[in-house]
Amino acid sequence: MFLQRIVRRSSRSRLLIYIAIVGVLIFCSSLNKPSSPPITQIDDIPEPIHDDNDDRYESTLDTVALPWYTHPHPALPVSNNFSTGHLSLDQWQALWEHSVERAQQVAELVLGPIQGIPGSVHRTYEAADRVRAQIDCWTSQGQWKQQDGYHLAKHFQDPLYGKCKRQHDPYVWSTPTTTCHLDDTVDPVTWCSLLDGRNMLIVGDLVQYQLHEVLLDAMRDGPTVCFGELNCKDHTLCQQPEARMRYIRNDILSPVSRINRAKGHPSVDTIEWPFITSPMMRAYSVLILNRAPVVEDDETFIQQLVETMRVIRSRAPDTLILYRSTSIGHPFCNDAQAPLESHLKDEELRHLPYGWSELKRRNAMARKIVEAAGGVFVDLAALTDLRPDGHMGGQDCLRYCIPGPLDAWVQVLYHVFLSLAQ
């Protein structure tokens, strides 16, 4: 009997100790849990309540009529988990504000203050702000206008982009002469003097490869050879002083140091060819970058792009970084006959497939990160987002014919280099 009482007391003691430990663990976890966690993914935003009388909410439609359509087309599926098409306009704006603010906070914390624009003559915050404002004026204040007697530039490079060549594309990018006039001339000799022997590396997806193509057209008077679109060899842009250009495909600008292989072969889903190696950073002191749209949440986008900028700045603090904003595609682009007069509204953007609906917000996030790294954000998407016409067409409503609308990219970039040297 005495032994039984001891066993019962011992069991009760162990039970009380167990309950106390569980209570302490629950209390500690409650202290670490934020009362109102920040929105880091689109799924964190509550699903809106559908109200037929609330015109801020648009349900999924069977057909969509975008401004360049000749007739409504079936709505294309948005094939990713991070689409914001289900959000109300208020929630859309709230996500925008949160994500852009988050991008700025992370970039400033990781990258630290960088005065001026490394790789240029502008070494103060004030000078950098003036240059960036001038570049923004060139891209945001212009419009596509018809110009009689305008002839497209010659295209010498990949014949794929010239197969849809149009003989009569009279549209040119025109900016206000009183506030931010953009001259339509591009002088290769002057551009070479601005490069002053610096080599240029272009990194991004297949649209970025098109930038490589039009820059070669502008700087050379004959064709070059690229064996595929993954990793193009060096091309000589300037003879005296010698300057070279190279294209590398890395869709998400990842700072990998070796090829990511899947089953013994490079992955074809997202190409990540190494470009931030020490030898590459020593060889190329001008970078023109773009991060392609992929299926991901905003936090992943922020963390990865910040890390890329951190690695670049740690290995090449004086490198000039230019970042090209990402353009939307235009579904059923064969319908388009002319440029748009204004950009798509938010309620129209939300009908775009393939993650294109997220690009306006992602570009705003990228601007904060790039500028925190002392780079220059060049909003070339502001030009081509207005060009549903001029695409390759058929199943390719993202890339453009060359020559065509991308000639204006060269025009803007030429003046960017002028402004960075003055």
CSV table of C-alpha atoms in Angstrom, one decimal:
chain,number,residue,atom,x,y,z
A,1,MET,CA,0.0,0.0,0.0
A,2,PHE,CA,2.8,2.4,0.9
A,3,LEU,CA,4.6,1.7,-2.4
A,4,GLN,CA,1.3,2.2,-4.4
A,5,ARG,CA,0.9,5.7,-2.8
A,6,ILE,CA,4.5,6.6,-3.8
A,7,VAL,CA,3.9,5.5,-7.4
A,8,ARG,CA,0.7,7.5,-7.6
A,9,ARG,CA,2.5,10.6,-6.2
A,10,SER,CA,5.4,10.1,-8.6
A,11,SER,CA,3.0,9.8,-11.6
A,12,ARG,CA,1.1,13.0,-10.6
A,13,SER,CA,4.4,14.8,-10.3
A,14,ARG,CA,5.6,13.8,-13.7
A,15,LEU,CA,2.2,14.9,-15.1
A,16,LEU,CA,2.4,18.3,-13.4
A,17,ILE,CA,5.9,18.8,-14.7
A,18,TYR,CA,4.8,17.8,-18.2
A,19,ILE,CA,1.9,20.3,-18.1
A,20,ALA,CA,4.2,23.1,-16.9
A,21,ILE,CA,6.7,22.5,-19.7
A,22,VAL,CA,4.0,22.6,-22.3
A,23,GLY,CA,2.6,25.8,-20.8
A,24,VAL,CA,6.0,27.4,-20.9
A,25,LEU,CA,6.5,26.4,-24.6
A,26,ILE,CA,3.1,27.8,-25.6
A,27,PHE,CA,3.8,31.1,-23.8
A,28,CYS,CA,7.2,31.5,-25.4
A,29,SER,CA,5.9,30.8,-28.9
A,30,SER,CA,3.2,33.4,-28.4
A,31,LEU,CA,5.9,36.0,-27.5
A,32,ASN,CA,7.7,35.3,-30.8
A,33,LYS,CA,4.6,35.4,-32.9
A,34,PRO,CA,3.9,38.9,-34.3
A,35,SER,CA,0.4,40.3,-33.7
A,36,SER,CA,0.0,41.4,-37.3
A,37,PRO,CA,2.5,39.7,-39.6
A,38,PRO,CA,3.6,41.7,-42.7
A,39,ILE,CA,2.3,40.7,-46.1
A,40,THR,CA,5.1,38.9,-47.8
A,41,GLN,CA,3.2,36.9,-50.3
A,42,ILE,CA,0.1,37.4,-52.3
A,43,ASP,CA,-1.6,34.5,-50.5
A,44,ASP,CA,-1.3,36.5,-47.2
A,45,ILE,CA,-3.9,39.0,-48.4
A,46,PRO,CA,-7.4,37.9,-47.5
A,47,GLU,CA,-9.7,36.8,-50.3
A,48,PRO,CA,-12.1,39.7,-51.2
A,49,ILE,CA,-15.8,39.2,-50.6
A,50,HIS,CA,-17.5,39.2,-54.0
A,51,ASP,CA,-20.2,41.8,-54.1
A,52,ASP,CA,-22.1,42.3,-57.4
A,53,ASN,CA,-22.6,46.0,-56.4
A,54,ASP,CA,-19.0,46.6,-55.8
A,55,ASP,CA,-17.3,47.8,-59.0
A,56,ARG,CA,-13.9,47.6,-57.5
A,57,TYR,CA,-14.0,43.8,-57.8
A,58,GLU,CA,-13.8,42.0,-61.2
A,59,SER,CA,-14.6,38.4,-61.4
A,60,THR,CA,-12.9,36.2,-64.0
A,61,LEU,CA,-14.5,36.7,-67.4
A,62,ASP,CA,-14.9,34.2,-70.2
A,63,THR,CA,-13.7,36.8,-72.7
A,64,VAL,CA,-11.6,39.8,-72.4
A,65,ALA,CA,-11.5,43.0,-74.6
A,66,LEU,CA,-8.1,44.7,-74.4
A,67,PRO,CA,-7.5,48.0,-76.2
A,68,TRP,CA,-5.8,46.6,-79.3
A,69,TYR,CA,-8.3,43.7,-79.8
A,70,THR,CA,-10.4,43.8,-82.9
A,71,HIS,CA,-12.9,41.6,-81.0
A,72,PRO,CA,-13.1,40.0,-77.5
A,73,HIS,CA,-10.8,37.0,-77.1
A,74,PRO,CA,-11.0,34.1,-74.6
A,75,ALA,CA,-9.3,35.0,-71.3
A,76,LEU,CA,-6.0,33.2,-71.1
A,77,PRO,CA,-5.3,31.2,-67.9
A,78,VAL,CA,-2.9,32.7,-65.4
A,79,SER,CA,-0.8,29.7,-64.7
A,80,ASN,CA,0.8,30.6,-61.3
A,81,ASN,CA,-0.1,30.7,-57.6
A,82,PHE,CA,0.9,34.3,-57.2
A,83,SER,CA,-1.6,36.0,-59.6
A,84,THR,CA,-3.3,39.1,-58.1
A,85,GLY,CA,-6.2,38.9,-60.5
A,86,HIS,CA,-8.5,38.0,-57.6
A,87,LEU,CA,-7.7,41.1,-55.6
A,88,SER,CA,-9.8,44.2,-55.4
A,89,LEU,CA,-8.2,47.4,-56.6
A,90,ASP,CA,-7.7,48.5,-53.0
A,91,GLN,CA,-5.9,45.3,-52.2
A,92,TRP,CA,-3.9,45.6,-55.4
A,93,GLN,CA,-2.7,49.1,-54.4
A,94,ALA,CA,-2.0,47.9,-50.8
A,95,LEU,CA,0.2,45.1,-52.1
A,96,TRP,CA,2.0,47.5,-54.4
A,97,GLU,CA,2.8,49.9,-51.5
A,98,HIS,CA,3.8,47.2,-49.1
A,99,SER,CA,6.1,45.4,-51.6
A,100,VAL,CA,7.8,48.5,-52.9
A,101,GLU,CA,8.4,49.7,-49.3
A,102,ARG,CA,9.7,46.3,-48.4
A,103,ALA,CA,12.1,46.3,-51.3
A,104,GLN,CA,13.5,49.6,-50.3
A,105,GLN,CA,14.0,48.6,-46.7
A,106,VAL,CA,15.8,45.3,-47.5
A,107,ALA,CA,18.0,47.0,-50.1
A,108,GLU,CA,19.0,49.8,-47.8
A,109,LEU,CA,19.7,47.4,-45.0
A,110,VAL,CA,21.8,45.0,-47.1
A,111,LEU,CA,23.5,47.3,-49.5
A,112,GLY,CA,24.0,50.4,-47.3
A,113,PRO,CA,24.3,54.0,-48.6
A,114,ILE,CA,26.1,54.4,-51.9
A,115,GLN,CA,26.7,57.9,-53.0
A,116,GLY,CA,26.3,58.9,-56.6
A,117,ILE,CA,26.4,56.4,-59.5
A,118,PRO,CA,29.6,54.2,-59.5
A,119,GLY,CA,31.0,54.0,-63.0
A,120,SER,CA,29.9,57.6,-63.9
A,121,VAL,CA,31.1,61.1,-63.2
A,122,HIS,CA,28.2,61.7,-60.8
A,123,ARG,CA,29.5,61.1,-57.2
A,124,THR,CA,26.9,62.8,-55.1
A,125,TYR,CA,23.3,62.0,-54.1
A,126,GLU,CA,22.1,65.3,-55.7
A,127,ALA,CA,23.9,64.6,-59.0
A,128,ALA,CA,22.5,61.1,-59.2
A,129,ASP,CA,19.0,62.3,-58.5
A,130,ARG,CA,19.2,64.8,-61.4
A,131,VAL,CA,20.4,62.2,-63.9
A,132,ARG,CA,17.8,59.7,-62.9
A,133,ALA,CA,15.1,62.3,-63.2
A,134,GLN,CA,16.3,63.2,-66.6
A,135,ILE,CA,16.2,59.6,-67.7
A,136,ASP,CA,12.8,59.1,-66.3
A,137,CYS,CA,11.5,62.1,-68.3
A,138,TRP,CA,12.8,60.5,-71.5
A,139,THR,CA,10.9,57.3,-70.9
A,140,SER,CA,7.7,58.5,-69.1
A,141,GLN,CA,6.9,61.7,-70.9
A,142,GLY,CA,7.2,60.6,-74.5
A,143,GLN,CA,4.8,59.0,-77.0
A,144,TRP,CA,4.9,57.2,-80.3
A,145,LYS,CA,4.3,59.5,-83.2
A,146,GLN,CA,4.1,59.1,-86.9
A,147,GLN,CA,6.9,60.7,-88.8
A,148,ASP,CA,6.9,61.0,-92.6
A,149,GLY,CA,10.1,59.9,-94.3
A,150,TYR,CA,11.3,57.9,-91.3
A,151,HIS,CA,13.2,54.7,-92.3
A,152,LEU,CA,13.9,51.8,-90.0
A,153,ALA,CA,17.5,51.0,-89.1
A,154,LYS,CA,19.2,48.0,-90.8
A,155,HIS,CA,19.3,44.7,-89.0
A,156,PHE,CA,22.4,42.7,-89.6
A,157,GLN,CA,22.2,40.1,-86.9
A,158,ASP,CA,20.0,37.1,-86.1
A,159,PRO,CA,17.6,36.6,-89.1
A,160,LEU,CA,14.9,35.2,-86.8
A,161,TYR,CA,14.0,38.7,-85.7
A,162,GLY,CA,14.1,40.1,-89.2
A,163,LYS,CA,11.8,37.6,-90.8
A,164,CYS,CA,8.7,39.7,-89.9
A,165,LYS,CA,10.4,42.9,-91.1
A,166,ARG,CA,7.9,45.6,-92.0
A,167,GLN,CA,9.0,48.1,-94.6
A,168,HIS,CA,6.7,50.8,-93.3
A,169,ASP,CA,6.8,51.4,-89.5
A,170,PRO,CA,6.6,55.2,-89.3
A,171,TYR,CA,6.4,55.4,-85.5
A,172,VAL,CA,9.2,57.1,-83.6
A,173,TRP,CA,9.5,57.7,-79.8
A,174,SER,CA,9.1,61.5,-79.3
A,175,THR,CA,9.6,63.5,-76.1
A,176,PRO,CA,8.5,67.1,-75.3
A,177,THR,CA,11.1,69.5,-76.6
A,178,THR,CA,10.5,72.0,-73.7
A,179,THR,CA,11.1,69.6,-70.8
A,180,CYS,CA,13.2,66.6,-71.8
A,181,HIS,CA,14.0,66.6,-75.5
A,182,LEU,CA,15.5,63.3,-76.8
A,183,ASP,CA,17.5,63.6,-80.0
A,184,ASP,CA,16.9,60.8,-82.5
A,185,THR,CA,20.5,60.5,-83.5
A,186,VAL,CA,22.9,57.8,-82.3
A,187,ASP,CA,26.5,58.3,-83.1
A,188,PRO,CA,28.7,55.2,-82.7
A,189,VAL,CA,31.9,57.2,-82.6
A,190,THR,CA,30.7,59.3,-79.7
A,191,TRP,CA,29.3,56.2,-77.9
A,192,CYS,CA,32.8,54.6,-78.2
A,193,SER,CA,34.4,57.6,-76.6
A,194,LEU,CA,31.9,57.4,-73.8
A,195,LEU,CA,32.7,53.7,-73.2
A,196,ASP,CA,36.4,54.7,-73.2
A,197,GLY,CA,37.6,51.1,-73.4
A,198,ARG,CA,35.1,49.6,-71.0
A,199,ASN,CA,33.6,46.3,-71.9
A,200,MET,CA,29.9,45.8,-71.7
A,201,LEU,CA,28.1,42.7,-70.4
A,202,ILE,CA,24.4,42.1,-71.1
A,203,VAL,CA,22.6,39.6,-68.9
A,204,GLY,CA,19.0,38.4,-68.9
A,205,ASP,CA,16.5,36.4,-70.8
A,206,LEU,CA,15.7,36.1,-74.5
A,207,VAL,CA,14.3,39.6,-74.6
A,208,GLN,CA,17.6,40.9,-73.3
A,209,TYR,CA,19.2,39.0,-76.1
A,210,GLN,CA,17.2,41.2,-78.4
A,211,LEU,CA,18.8,44.2,-76.8
A,212,HIS,CA,22.2,42.7,-77.6
A,213,GLU,CA,21.0,42.5,-81.2
A,214,VAL,CA,19.9,46.1,-81.6
A,215,LEU,CA,23.1,47.4,-79.9
A,216,LEU,CA,25.2,45.4,-82.4
A,217,ASP,CA,23.1,46.9,-85.2
A,218,ALA,CA,23.7,50.4,-83.9
A,219,MET,CA,27.5,50.0,-83.3
A,220,ARG,CA,28.6,47.8,-86.2
A,221,ASP,CA,28.1,48.0,-89.9
A,222,GLY,CA,27.9,44.2,-90.5
A,223,PRO,CA,26.7,40.9,-89.0
A,224,THR,CA,28.2,39.0,-86.1
A,225,VAL,CA,27.8,35.3,-85.3
A,226,CYS,CA,26.3,33.9,-82.1
A,227,PHE,CA,26.1,30.2,-81.7
A,228,GLY,CA,22.8,30.0,-79.9
A,229,GLU,CA,21.2,32.4,-77.4
A,230,LEU,CA,22.6,31.0,-74.1
A,231,ASN,CA,26.1,32.4,-74.0
A,232,CYS,CA,27.2,34.6,-76.9
A,233,LYS,CA,30.9,35.2,-77.5
A,234,ASP,CA,32.6,38.6,-77.3
A,235,HIS,CA,31.9,41.1,-80.0
A,236,THR,CA,34.1,44.1,-80.7
A,237,LEU,CA,32.0,47.3,-80.5
A,238,CYS,CA,34.8,49.9,-80.7
A,239,GLN,CA,38.3,49.7,-82.3
A,240,GLN,CA,39.9,52.7,-80.6
A,241,PRO,CA,39.8,52.5,-77.7
A,242,GLU,CA,38.8,48.9,-78.0
A,243,ALA,CA,35.6,47.9,-76.2
A,244,ARG,CA,33.8,44.6,-76.4
A,245,MET,CA,30.3,43.4,-75.6
A,246,ARG,CA,29.0,40.0,-74.5
A,247,TYR,CA,25.6,38.5,-73.8
A,248,ILE,CA,25.0,35.8,-71.1
A,249,ARG,CA,21.6,34.3,-70.5
A,250,ASN,CA,20.7,34.2,-66.8
A,251,ASP,CA,16.9,34.6,-66.6
A,252,ILE,CA,16.8,35.6,-62.9
A,253,LEU,CA,20.2,37.2,-62.5
A,254,SER,CA,21.2,34.6,-59.9
A,255,PRO,CA,24.7,34.9,-58.5
A,256,VAL,CA,25.5,31.2,-59.1
A,257,SER,CA,29.1,30.3,-59.7
A,258,ARG,CA,28.5,27.2,-61.7
A,259,ILE,CA,25.9,25.8,-64.1
A,260,ASN,CA,22.8,24.4,-62.4
A,261,ARG,CA,22.4,21.0,-63.9
A,262,ALA,CA,19.3,18.8,-63.9
A,263,LYS,CA,20.0,15.1,-64.6
A,264,GLY,CA,23.3,15.9,-66.2
A,265,HIS,CA,22.1,18.7,-68.4
A,266,PRO,CA,21.4,22.5,-67.9
A,267,SER,CA,17.8,23.1,-66.9
A,268,VAL,CA,15.7,24.6,-69.7
A,269,ASP,CA,13.0,26.0,-67.5
A,270,THR,CA,15.0,28.8,-66.0
A,271,ILE,CA,18.5,29.4,-67.4
A,272,GLU,CA,21.1,30.5,-64.8
A,273,TRP,CA,24.4,30.9,-66.6
A,274,PRO,CA,27.1,32.2,-64.2
A,275,PHE,CA,28.1,35.8,-64.8
A,276,ILE,CA,29.2,37.3,-61.4
A,277,THR,CA,32.5,35.4,-61.2
A,278,SER,CA,35.6,37.3,-60.3
A,279,PRO,CA,37.2,37.0,-63.8
A,280,MET,CA,33.9,38.3,-65.4
A,281,MET,CA,33.7,41.2,-63.0
A,282,ARG,CA,37.3,42.2,-63.9
A,283,ALA,CA,36.7,41.9,-67.6
A,284,TYR,CA,33.3,43.8,-67.8
A,285,SER,CA,32.8,47.1,-66.0
A,286,VAL,CA,29.5,48.0,-67.6
A,287,LEU,CA,26.5,45.8,-66.8
A,288,ILE,CA,23.1,46.0,-68.5
A,289,LEU,CA,20.8,43.7,-66.5
A,290,ASN,CA,17.2,42.5,-66.6
A,291,ARG,CA,15.4,39.9,-64.5
A,292,ALA,CA,12.8,38.0,-66.4
A,293,PRO,CA,9.2,37.4,-65.1
A,294,VAL,CA,9.1,34.0,-63.4
A,295,VAL,CA,6.6,32.3,-61.1
A,296,GLU,CA,7.5,33.6,-57.6
A,297,ASP,CA,6.2,35.7,-54.7
A,298,ASP,CA,7.4,39.3,-54.1
A,299,GLU,CA,9.6,38.4,-51.2
A,300,THR,CA,11.6,35.9,-53.3
A,301,PHE,CA,12.0,38.5,-56.0
A,302,ILE,CA,13.3,41.1,-53.4
A,303,GLN,CA,15.7,38.7,-51.6
A,304,GLN,CA,17.2,37.3,-54.8
A,305,LEU,CA,17.7,40.7,-56.6
A,306,VAL,CA,19.2,42.3,-53.5
A,307,GLU,CA,21.6,39.4,-53.1
A,308,THR,CA,22.7,39.7,-56.8
A,309,MET,CA,23.4,43.4,-56.3
A,310,ARG,CA,25.3,42.7,-53.0
A,311,VAL,CA,27.6,40.2,-54.8
A,312,ILE,CA,28.2,42.6,-57.7
A,313,ARG,CA,29.1,45.5,-55.4
A,314,SER,CA,31.3,43.3,-53.2
A,315,ARG,CA,33.3,42.2,-56.2
A,316,ALA,CA,33.2,45.2,-58.4
A,317,PRO,CA,32.3,48.4,-56.4
A,318,ASP,CA,33.0,50.7,-59.4
A,319,THR,CA,31.0,48.8,-62.0
A,320,LEU,CA,28.3,50.8,-63.8
A,321,ILE,CA,25.0,49.0,-63.4
A,322,LEU,CA,22.1,49.7,-65.7
A,323,TYR,CA,18.8,47.8,-65.2
A,324,ARG,CA,16.2,47.6,-67.9
A,325,SER,CA,12.6,47.4,-66.8
A,326,THR,CA,10.6,44.3,-67.9
A,327,SER,CA,8.0,44.9,-70.6
A,328,ILE,CA,4.6,43.2,-70.7
A,329,GLY,CA,3.5,41.0,-73.5
A,330,HIS,CA,0.3,41.7,-75.5
A,331,PRO,CA,-1.9,38.6,-76.0
A,332,PHE,CA,-3.4,38.2,-79.5
A,333,CYS,CA,-0.9,40.8,-80.7
A,334,ASN,CA,-1.8,40.0,-84.4
A,335,ASP,CA,-4.8,42.2,-83.8
A,336,ALA,CA,-2.8,45.3,-83.1
A,337,GLN,CA,-2.3,47.8,-85.9
A,338,ALA,CA,-0.9,50.8,-84.1
A,339,PRO,CA,0.6,52.0,-80.7
A,340,LEU,CA,-1.5,52.6,-77.7
A,341,GLU,CA,-2.2,56.2,-76.6
A,342,SER,CA,-1.9,55.4,-72.9
A,343,HIS,CA,-0.8,52.6,-70.7
A,344,LEU,CA,-3.1,49.8,-69.5
A,345,LYS,CA,-5.2,50.5,-66.4
A,346,ASP,CA,-4.8,48.2,-63.4
A,347,GLU,CA,-8.1,46.4,-64.1
A,348,GLU,CA,-6.8,45.7,-67.6
A,349,LEU,CA,-3.4,44.6,-66.4
A,350,ARG,CA,-5.0,41.9,-64.2
A,351,HIS,CA,-6.2,40.1,-67.3
A,352,LEU,CA,-2.7,39.5,-68.6
A,353,PRO,CA,-1.4,35.9,-68.5
A,354,TYR,CA,2.0,34.4,-67.7
A,355,GLY,CA,2.7,36.6,-64.8
A,356,TRP,CA,2.7,39.8,-66.9
A,357,SER,CA,0.1,41.3,-64.6
A,358,GLU,CA,2.7,41.5,-61.9
A,359,LEU,CA,5.4,43.3,-63.9
A,360,LYS,CA,4.4,46.9,-63.1
A,361,ARG,CA,4.8,46.2,-59.4
A,362,ARG,CA,8.0,44.2,-59.9
A,363,ASN,CA,9.6,47.0,-61.9
A,364,ALA,CA,8.8,49.4,-59.1
A,365,MET,CA,10.5,47.0,-56.6
A,366,ALA,CA,13.5,46.6,-58.9
A,367,ARG,CA,13.9,50.4,-59.1
A,368,LYS,CA,14.3,50.7,-55.4
A,369,ILE,CA,16.9,47.9,-55.2
A,370,VAL,CA,18.9,49.0,-58.2
A,371,GLU,CA,19.1,52.6,-57.1
A,372,ALA,CA,20.1,51.5,-53.6
A,373,ALA,CA,23.0,49.7,-55.2
A,374,GLY,CA,24.1,52.9,-57.0
A,375,GLY,CA,22.7,51.7,-60.3
A,376,VAL,CA,20.5,53.3,-62.9
A,377,PHE,CA,17.0,52.0,-63.6
A,378,VAL,CA,16.0,52.7,-67.2
A,379,ASP,CA,12.3,52.2,-67.8
A,380,LEU,CA,12.4,51.0,-71.3
A,381,ALA,CA,9.1,49.1,-70.6
A,382,ALA,CA,7.4,52.5,-70.6
A,383,LEU,CA,8.1,52.6,-74.3
A,384,THR,CA,7.3,49.1,-75.5
A,385,ASP,CA,4.3,48.5,-73.2
A,386,LEU,CA,2.6,50.9,-75.6
A,387,ARG,CA,3.5,48.8,-78.6
A,388,PRO,CA,1.1,45.9,-79.0
A,389,ASP,CA,2.0,46.1,-82.7
A,390,GLY,CA,5.5,45.2,-84.0
A,391,HIS,CA,5.7,41.9,-82.1
A,392,MET,CA,7.0,38.7,-83.8
A,393,GLY,CA,3.4,37.6,-83.8
A,394,GLY,CA,1.8,34.2,-83.9
A,395,GLN,CA,2.7,32.5,-80.6
A,396,ASP,CA,5.3,35.1,-79.8
A,397,CYS,CA,3.6,38.3,-78.4
A,398,LEU,CA,6.5,39.2,-76.1
A,399,ARG,CA,9.5,39.7,-78.4
A,400,TYR,CA,9.6,42.3,-81.2
A,401,CYS,CA,10.6,42.4,-84.8
A,402,ILE,CA,14.0,43.9,-85.6
A,403,PRO,CA,14.1,46.6,-86.9
A,404,GLY,CA,11.1,48.0,-85.1
A,405,PRO,CA,10.1,49.4,-81.7
A,406,LEU,CA,13.3,48.3,-80.1
A,407,ASP,CA,15.2,50.9,-82.1
A,408,ALA,CA,14.0,53.4,-79.5
A,409,TRP,CA,15.8,51.4,-76.8
A,410,VAL,CA,19.1,52.2,-78.5
A,411,GLN,CA,18.1,55.8,-78.8
A,412,VAL,CA,17.4,56.1,-75.0
A,413,LEU,CA,20.4,54.1,-73.9
A,414,TYR,CA,22.7,56.3,-76.1
A,415,HIS,CA,21.5,59.4,-74.3
A,416,VAL,CA,21.8,57.6,-70.9
A,417,PHE,CA,25.5,57.1,-71.5
A,418,LEU,CA,25.8,60.7,-72.6
A,419,SER,CA,24.1,61.9,-69.4
A,420,LEU,CA,26.4,59.7,-67.2
A,421,ALA,CA,29.5,61.2,-68.7
A,422,GLN,CA,28.4,64.9,-68.4
